[in-house]
Amino acid sequence: MTESNTVTPVKEIDDKGILKGVEQLTPEKIESTILQVLKDETGAKLKVYVDTCVHCAMCSEGCHFFLSMDRDPKYSPAAKVKQTLWEIIKKKGKVSPEFIKNAAVVAFTQCNLCKRCAMYCPFGIDIAYVISVMRRICHKLGVVPLYIQDTAHSHSVSMNQMWVKDDEWIDTLMWQEEEAQEDIENLRIPLDKEGADIFYSVIGPEPKFRAQLIYQAAVIMNAAGENWTMPSMPGWDNSDMCMYIGDYEMMERLKKEHFECAANLRAKRIVMGECGHAFRSVYDMGNRALGWRMPPVEVVHAIEYYNELFENKKIKIKHKFDRPVTLHDPCNIVRGRGLHEMSRNVVRATCETFIEMTPNREHNYCCSAGGGVINCGPPFKNARVASGKEKAQQLLAAKAKGAEVVIAPCHNCHGGLEDIIHSFGVDMELKFLGDIIYEILDLPEKEE
Amino acid sequence: MYSHYEFVTGPFAWMAFLIFIFGSIYRFYSLYKLARKKDGAVFEYMDLKFALRSIGHWLTPFGSRSMKLNPSMTVVTFLFHISLFLVPIFVFGHVVLWKENFDISWFTLPNIVADIMTLIVICSCAFFLWRRIKLPEVRYLTTVGDYVILLIVAAPFITGFWAYHQFPGFAAITIIHIISGEIMLIAIPFTKLFHMFTFPFTRGYIGSEFGGIRMAKDW
């Protein structure tokens, strides 16, 4: 296979964000924008990475795109740098609009920024960082896939990813509170409570599409007897598509809003739902952009929080989940925060049979949806799902060992795995850790 | 012929060593200065313990999953780099020159060992060349410069082997051997060969990030 036919050729992409953006480019604008980004925003790190790479292609084995596309050389991590920053640096920014078009497709839709390749490069070159620089250039040139740009617009207008209006947010919380009262009488989702131990934040898509997750979280918090709160005002959304399009100014605003929201309520710490990219945003990129070495308010990911619940015996379960499960390790909280042993602790505490998929932990294959790729929407869906072939095989191997349920503690992973499971006929059920805990939670008898 | 020999072992050798040393120092200094100005976070997250942990794993043969997946590359790369580093410094013919010119000397490799290691370097270069031509993912990345570097590295060893065994024309080959070695020295600060100096830093940095912040392995 020389030319990949599983991916839409770049000439035929149907994405108005990229196509219209490219139409407006001139060679002068491209050059001055690139030089500005390279000169003002990058330094020795980028230079050393690009100069040190000896073109050995050892990174290829690290990339699920490369493996899924039948080892098409265009998809190796270094090849993506070749199609973007190498050329740009070599030509000192004198590249054509056509080049930018291809570079945008590569940077936004053929790399999940999962950093797996950094573990396969003998030099530990962080290719995800280089690709992020390319995205930053594209953002400044106004060449960004339409769908993800729309979510970024939503962020800048409403401070959440999904155009959720302020009153809709409160309404959703109250609705979920009511639903959860079916399980626990007098259950509350305390809004804007000052000095709570836990400030619970979620991503925009939760109130929009997966509101039941909020009610499940409320039930778990109540069962554990937590002193917790959720904010009624903007700052409730911890997600961040601006980070992925390279709009770092907006990323900073979003993270500031989020941290300040928690700080204003004098919350002891932030607990966040099962999301990966939001964690990257608060723990890695957003805090750094704001000048914080570590997040200014302690941020605890749901996995870490659940692990605490079981370690401190704060919740009881009726019985263990009885169907055999396997566990997917999301990049941003495993390669990003080493939560893989904690997630296994939780799985062992809640499930009867646990079957590892291989490779696992830091070496797990990406869901192909992360890094904003799924957010680039329908124009790139087929290519995205095709690049999950390796993942599908990994899932099928776990299924052959008996696994029936895939636990994926990340929203993006859920989206990606759902598509992979359907397209490749994997036929496994997909769950969050919270789904499992909610299902087996031992709740006090309700007085009728 | 004799005056050529004098030139390449005299002024040209001095120049090669000076360019190598000062060129490398300059490269380093300018990168350090740029990093101080632009990449403050790198210094913030650099952590000696985790840097060494990562470097240690990657300097251990088959110490990473990446190496286990590419056994032939791993074996060749380790033997190649060890030989490439040891032979020029410890081969008897070179130590003698240091002794004669500066009256300093050190341990020397037995001739047969140096000979085998030289062959290892030459065969490794052939392997790398084969990889570049044959494997699609490597070929896609390969530039003319990559072939030139391979030649720059292989040449001193091919000519050294030739001269040592006194194959036909070895007198002229000796001159070429010296020149090619000097070219390699000069090339180090200005080409991809500089990776020998950046390796501890790129590896150390990702090791620090993974170890200290991401709390994950990077091998």
GROMACS .gro file of N, CA and C in nm, chain A residues 249-355:
model
  321
  249GLU      N    1  -0.433   3.246   2.451
  249GLU     CA    2  -0.487   3.359   2.528
  249GLU      C    3  -0.621   3.319   2.591
  250MET      N    4  -0.705   3.253   2.509
  250MET     CA    5  -0.834   3.208   2.560
  250MET      C    6  -0.816   3.096   2.663
  251MET      N    7  -0.720   3.009   2.637
  251MET     CA    8  -0.692   2.901   2.733
  251MET      C    9  -0.662   2.963   2.870
  252GLU      N   10  -0.582   3.067   2.870
  252GLU     CA   11  -0.548   3.133   2.997
  252GLU      C   12  -0.673   3.191   3.064
  253ARG      N   13  -0.759   3.257   2.984
  253ARG     CA   14  -0.881   3.314   3.042
  253ARG      C   15  -0.968   3.206   3.105
  254LEU      N   16  -0.981   3.095   3.031
  254LEU     CA   17  -1.066   2.986   3.080
  254LEU      C   18  -1.015   2.929   3.211
  255LYS      N   19  -0.884   2.904   3.215
  255LYS     CA   20  -0.828   2.842   3.336
  255LYS      C   21  -0.834   2.938   3.453
  256LYS      N   22  -0.814   3.068   3.423
  256LYS     CA   23  -0.820   3.168   3.529
  256LYS      C   24  -0.961   3.169   3.588
  257GLU      N   25  -1.059   3.168   3.499
  257GLU     CA   26  -1.199   3.168   3.543
  257GLU      C   27  -1.228   3.046   3.631
  258HIS      N   28  -1.179   2.933   3.587
  258HIS     CA   29  -1.205   2.808   3.659
  258HIS      C   30  -1.140   2.811   3.798
  259PHE      N   31  -1.011   2.843   3.802
  259PHE     CA   32  -0.941   2.846   3.930
  259PHE      C   33  -1.000   2.954   4.022
  260GLU      N   34  -1.031   3.069   3.965
  260GLU     CA   35  -1.084   3.179   4.049
  260GLU      C   36  -1.222   3.145   4.103
  261CYS      N   37  -1.299   3.074   4.021
  261CYS     CA   38  -1.432   3.033   4.064
  261CYS      C   39  -1.420   2.947   4.191
  262ALA      N   40  -1.325   2.855   4.188
  262ALA     CA   41  -1.303   2.769   4.305
  262ALA      C   42  -1.246   2.850   4.421
  263ALA      N   43  -1.153   2.941   4.389
  263ALA     CA   44  -1.088   3.019   4.495
  263ALA      C   45  -1.187   3.115   4.560
  264ASN      N   46  -1.277   3.174   4.480
  264ASN     CA   47  -1.376   3.267   4.535
  264ASN      C   48  -1.469   3.197   4.634
  265LEU      N   49  -1.495   3.070   4.607
  265LEU     CA   50  -1.581   2.994   4.699
  265LEU      C   51  -1.499   2.934   4.813
  266ARG      N   52  -1.369   2.969   4.814
  266ARG     CA   53  -1.276   2.919   4.915
  266ARG      C   54  -1.282   2.767   4.928
  267ALA      N   55  -1.296   2.702   4.813
  267ALA     CA   56  -1.301   2.555   4.813
  267ALA      C   57  -1.163   2.502   4.847
  268LYS      N   58  -1.159   2.388   4.918
  268LYS     CA   59  -1.029   2.331   4.954
  268LYS      C   60  -0.960   2.273   4.832
  269ARG      N   61  -1.037   2.207   4.748
  269ARG     CA   62  -0.977   2.151   4.627
  269ARG      C   63  -1.084   2.129   4.521
  270ILE      N   64  -1.034   2.113   4.397
  270ILE     CA   65  -1.125   2.088   4.285
  270ILE      C   66  -1.124   1.938   4.257
  271VAL      N   67  -1.242   1.878   4.251
  271VAL     CA   68  -1.251   1.741   4.200
  271VAL      C   69  -1.317   1.752   4.064
  272MET      N   70  -1.260   1.686   3.965
  272MET     CA   71  -1.319   1.697   3.832
  272MET      C   72  -1.367   1.562   3.783
  273GLY      N   73  -1.464   1.568   3.693
  273GLY     CA   74  -1.522   1.445   3.637
  273GLY      C   75  -1.423   1.366   3.554
  274GLU      N   76  -1.470   1.257   3.495
  274GLU     CA   77  -1.381   1.168   3.421
  274GLU      C   78  -1.350   1.225   3.282
  275CYS      N   79  -1.261   1.321   3.279
  275CYS     CA   80  -1.221   1.379   3.152
  275CYS      C   81  -1.070   1.387   3.146
  276GLY      N   82  -1.014   1.364   3.028
  276GLY     CA   83  -0.869   1.365   3.015
  276GLY      C   84  -0.816   1.501   2.975
  277HIS      N   85  -0.872   1.558   2.866
  277HIS     CA   86  -0.812   1.680   2.814
  277HIS      C   87  -0.826   1.795   2.913
  278ALA      N   88  -0.937   1.796   2.989
  278ALA     CA   89  -0.955   1.902   3.087
  278ALA      C   90  -0.846   1.893   3.193
  279PHE      N   91  -0.808   1.770   3.223
  279PHE     CA   92  -0.701   1.752   3.320
  279PHE      C   93  -0.569   1.806   3.266
  280ARG      N   94  -0.542   1.779   3.138
  280ARG     CA   95  -0.422   1.833   3.075
  280ARG      C   96  -0.423   1.985   3.084
  281SER      N   97  -0.542   2.040   3.066
  281SER     CA   98  -0.554   2.185   3.064
  281SER      C   99  -0.530   2.248   3.201
  282VAL      N  100  -0.578   2.185   3.308
  282VAL     CA  101  -0.557   2.244   3.440
  282VAL      C  102  -0.424   2.206   3.501
  283TYR      N  103  -0.369   2.090   3.461
  283TYR     CA  104  -0.252   2.036   3.530
  283TYR      C  105  -0.124   2.055   3.451
  284ASP      N  106  -0.136   2.076   3.322
  284ASP     CA  107  -0.017   2.080   3.239
  284ASP      C  108  -0.009   2.214   3.164
  285MET      N  109  -0.101   2.237   3.073
  285MET     CA  110  -0.083   2.352   2.984
  285MET      C  111  -0.139   2.484   3.037
  286GLY      N  112  -0.263   2.480   3.089
  286GLY     CA  113  -0.327   2.605   3.131
  286GLY      C  114  -0.258   2.670   3.249
  287ASN      N  115  -0.228   2.588   3.351
  287ASN     CA  116  -0.162   2.643   3.469
  287ASN      C  117  -0.026   2.701   3.433
  288ARG      N  118   0.047   2.634   3.344
  288ARG     CA  119   0.180   2.684   3.306
  288ARG      C  120   0.168   2.816   3.233
  289ALA      N  121   0.068   2.823   3.143
  289ALA     CA  122   0.051   2.947   3.067
  289ALA      C  123   0.021   3.063   3.161
  290LEU      N  124  -0.046   3.033   3.273
  290LEU     CA  125  -0.077   3.139   3.370
  290LEU      C  126   0.039   3.164   3.466
  291GLY      N  127   0.146   3.086   3.450
  291GLY     CA  128   0.262   3.108   3.534
  291GLY      C  129   0.264   3.027   3.662
  292TRP      N  130   0.177   2.924   3.669
  292TRP     CA  131   0.175   2.837   3.786
  292TRP      C  132   0.247   2.708   3.754
  293ARG      N  133   0.349   2.677   3.835
  293ARG     CA  134   0.423   2.553   3.814
  293ARG      C  135   0.327   2.434   3.830
  294MET      N  136   0.248   2.439   3.934
  294MET     CA  137   0.144   2.340   3.961
  294MET      C  138   0.013   2.417   3.974
  295PRO      N  139  -0.102   2.350   3.957
  295PRO     CA  140  -0.229   2.424   3.965
  295PRO      C  141  -0.241   2.502   4.097
  296PRO      N  142  -0.289   2.626   4.091
  296PRO     CA  143  -0.297   2.709   4.213
  296PRO      C  144  -0.397   2.656   4.315
  297VAL      N  145  -0.496   2.581   4.267
  297VAL     CA  146  -0.588   2.512   4.358
  297VAL      C  147  -0.568   2.364   4.328
  298GLU      N  148  -0.555   2.284   4.430
  298GLU     CA  149  -0.530   2.142   4.406
  298GLU      C  150  -0.642   2.083   4.319
  299VAL      N  151  -0.603   2.010   4.215
  299VAL     CA  152  -0.704   1.949   4.128
  299VAL      C  153  -0.692   1.798   4.138
  300VAL      N  154  -0.803   1.735   4.165
  300VAL     CA  155  -0.805   1.589   4.181
  300VAL      C  156  -0.893   1.531   4.072
  301HIS      N  157  -0.839   1.442   3.994
  301HIS     CA  158  -0.918   1.376   3.890
  301HIS      C  159  -1.010   1.272   3.952
  302ALA      N  160  -1.122   1.246   3.887
  302ALA     CA  161  -1.222   1.151   3.939
  302ALA      C  162  -1.160   1.018   3.981
  303ILE      N  163  -1.063   0.969   3.903
  303ILE     CA  164  -1.002   0.839   3.937
  303ILE      C  165  -0.937   0.845   4.075
  304GLU      N  166  -0.863   0.955   4.095
  304GLU     CA  167  -0.793   0.972   4.222
  304GLU      C  168  -0.895   0.984   4.335
  305TYR      N  169  -1.004   1.054   4.306
  305TYR     CA  170  -1.108   1.074   4.405
  305TYR      C  171  -1.177   0.941   4.440
  306TYR      N  172  -1.213   0.864   4.339
  306TYR     CA  173  -1.277   0.734   4.364
  306TYR      C  174  -1.183   0.644   4.445
  307ASN      N  175  -1.055   0.649   4.408
  307ASN     CA  176  -0.957   0.567   4.479
  307ASN      C  177  -0.956   0.602   4.628
  308GLU      N  178  -0.964   0.732   4.657
  308GLU     CA  179  -0.971   0.778   4.796
  308GLU      C  180  -1.095   0.722   4.865
  309LEU      N  181  -1.208   0.727   4.793
  309LEU     CA  182  -1.333   0.679   4.852
  309LEU      C  183  -1.320   0.534   4.897
  310PHE      N  184  -1.257   0.453   4.812
  310PHE     CA  185  -1.245   0.312   4.848
  310PHE      C  186  -1.137   0.289   4.953
  311GLU      N  187  -1.026   0.364   4.943
  311GLU     CA  188  -0.919   0.347   5.042
  311GLU      C  189  -0.967   0.387   5.181
  312ASN      N  190  -1.044   0.496   5.187
  312ASN     CA  191  -1.093   0.543   5.318
  312ASN      C  192  -1.229   0.484   5.354
  313LYS      N  193  -1.272   0.388   5.273
  313LYS     CA  194  -1.400   0.319   5.297
  313LYS      C  195  -1.516   0.418   5.319
  314LYS      N  196  -1.521   0.518   5.233
  314LYS     CA  197  -1.626   0.619   5.249
  314LYS      C  198  -1.757   0.578   5.182
  315ILE      N  199  -1.750   0.482   5.091
  315ILE     CA  200  -1.874   0.432   5.031
  315ILE      C  201  -1.877   0.280   5.040
  316LYS      N  202  -1.997   0.228   5.037
  316LYS     CA  203  -2.013   0.081   5.042
  316LYS      C  204  -2.077   0.036   4.912
  317ILE      N  205  -2.042  -0.085   4.872
  317ILE     CA  206  -2.105  -0.139   4.751
  317ILE      C  207  -2.190  -0.259   4.788
  318LYS      N  208  -2.294  -0.282   4.707
  318LYS     CA  209  -2.385  -0.394   4.733
  318LYS      C  210  -2.314  -0.525   4.701
  319HIS      N  211  -2.250  -0.523   4.584
  319HIS     CA  212  -2.179  -0.642   4.534
  319HIS      C  213  -2.089  -0.590   4.424
  320LYS      N  214  -1.994  -0.672   4.382
  320LYS     CA  215  -1.906  -0.626   4.275
  320LYS      C  216  -1.976  -0.638   4.139
  321PHE      N  217  -1.937  -0.554   4.048
  321PHE     CA  218  -1.987  -0.560   3.911
  321PHE      C  219  -1.949  -0.696   3.854
  322ASP      N  220  -2.047  -0.771   3.802
  322ASP     CA  221  -2.016  -0.911   3.776
  322ASP      C  222  -1.974  -0.945   3.633
  323ARG      N  223  -1.979  -0.850   3.543
  323ARG     CA  224  -1.934  -0.885   3.407
  323ARG      C  225  -1.785  -0.854   3.392
  324PRO      N  226  -1.711  -0.935   3.314
  324PRO     CA  227  -1.567  -0.914   3.300
  324PRO      C  228  -1.537  -0.780   3.230
  325VAL      N  229  -1.445  -0.705   3.287
  325VAL     CA  230  -1.414  -0.573   3.232
  325VAL      C  231  -1.268  -0.565   3.187
  326THR      N  232  -1.244  -0.474   3.095
  326THR     CA  233  -1.107  -0.436   3.062
  326THR      C  234  -1.099  -0.285   3.078
  327LEU      N  235  -0.975  -0.233   3.087
  327LEU     CA  236  -0.958  -0.092   3.121
  327LEU      C  237  -0.873  -0.020   3.016
  328HIS      N  238  -0.923   0.093   2.970
  328HIS     CA  239  -0.849   0.175   2.874
  328HIS      C  240  -0.778   0.287   2.952
  329ASP      N  241  -0.648   0.306   2.928
  329ASP     CA  242  -0.570   0.409   2.997
  329ASP      C  243  -0.565   0.537   2.912
  330PRO      N  244  -0.638   0.641   2.950
  330PRO     CA  245  -0.638   0.765   2.871
  330PRO      C  246  -0.503   0.839   2.882
  331CYS      N  247  -0.461   0.895   2.770
  331CYS     CA  248  -0.327   0.956   2.764
  331CYS      C  249  -0.308   1.066   2.868
  332ASN      N  250  -0.405   1.155   2.879
  332ASN     CA  251  -0.382   1.275   2.959
  332ASN      C  252  -0.375   1.250   3.109
  333ILE      N  253  -0.430   1.139   3.153
  333ILE     CA  254  -0.425   1.113   3.297
  333ILE      C  255  -0.332   0.997   3.330
  334VAL      N  256  -0.282   0.929   3.226
  334VAL     CA  257  -0.185   0.821   3.251
  334VAL      C  258  -0.045   0.870   3.213
  335ARG      N  259  -0.023   0.898   3.085
  335ARG     CA  260   0.104   0.962   3.051
  335ARG      C  261   0.108   1.105   3.107
  336GLY      N  262  -0.009   1.159   3.141
  336GLY     CA  263  -0.013   1.297   3.190
  336GLY      C  264  -0.012   1.308   3.341
  337ARG      N  265  -0.044   1.199   3.411
  337ARG     CA  266  -0.052   1.211   3.556
  337ARG      C  267  -0.034   1.079   3.630
  338GLY      N  268  -0.004   0.971   3.557
  338GLY     CA  269   0.027   0.845   3.623
  338GLY      C  270  -0.085   0.789   3.710
  339LEU      N  271  -0.210   0.802   3.665
  339LEU     CA  272  -0.321   0.751   3.747
  339LEU      C  273  -0.353   0.603   3.718
  340HIS      N  274  -0.265   0.537   3.641
  340HIS     CA  275  -0.300   0.401   3.598
  340HIS      C  276  -0.311   0.300   3.712
  341GLU      N  277  -0.228   0.313   3.815
  341GLU     CA  278  -0.240   0.215   3.925
  341GLU      C  279  -0.365   0.244   4.007
  342MET      N  280  -0.395   0.374   4.026
  342MET     CA  281  -0.516   0.409   4.100
  342MET      C  282  -0.640   0.358   4.028
  343SER      N  283  -0.644   0.373   3.896
  343SER     CA  284  -0.764   0.328   3.825
  343SER      C  285  -0.777   0.177   3.838
  344ARG      N  286  -0.664   0.106   3.841
  344ARG     CA  287  -0.670  -0.039   3.861
  344ARG      C  288  -0.719  -0.074   4.002
  345ASN      N  289  -0.676   0.006   4.100
  345ASN     CA  290  -0.727  -0.016   4.236
  345ASN      C  291  -0.878  -0.006   4.238
  346VAL      N  292  -0.930   0.097   4.171
  346VAL     CA  293  -1.075   0.118   4.171
  346VAL      C  294  -1.144   0.004   4.098
  347VAL      N  295  -1.087  -0.037   3.986
  347VAL     CA  296  -1.148  -0.147   3.910
  347VAL      C  297  -1.150  -0.274   3.995
  348ARG      N  298  -1.040  -0.301   4.064
  348ARG     CA  299  -1.035  -0.423   4.146
  348ARG      C  300  -1.133  -0.414   4.263
  349ALA      N  301  -1.153  -0.292   4.313
  349ALA     CA  302  -1.246  -0.276   4.426
  349ALA      C  303  -1.391  -0.288   4.382
  350THR      N  304  -1.417  -0.271   4.253
  350THR     CA  305  -1.556  -0.264   4.209
  350THR      C  306  -1.597  -0.378   4.114
  351CYS      N  307  -1.500  -0.444   4.053
  351CYS     CA  308  -1.536  -0.544   3.951
  351CYS      C  309  -1.482  -0.681   3.989
  352GLU      N  310  -1.557  -0.781   3.957
  352GLU     CA  311  -1.515  -0.917   3.990
  352GLU      C  312  -1.401  -0.965   3.903
  353THR      N  313  -1.414  -0.943   3.773
  353THR     CA  314  -1.313  -0.994   3.681
  353THR      C  315  -1.252  -0.880   3.600
  354PHE      N  316  -1.121  -0.867   3.609
  354PHE     CA  317  -1.052  -0.760   3.537
  354PHE      C  318  -0.952  -0.823   3.441
  355ILE      N  319  -0.965  -0.789   3.314
  355ILE     CA  320  -0.876  -0.843   3.212
  355ILE      C  321  -0.798  -0.727   3.150
   0.00000   0.00000   0.00000
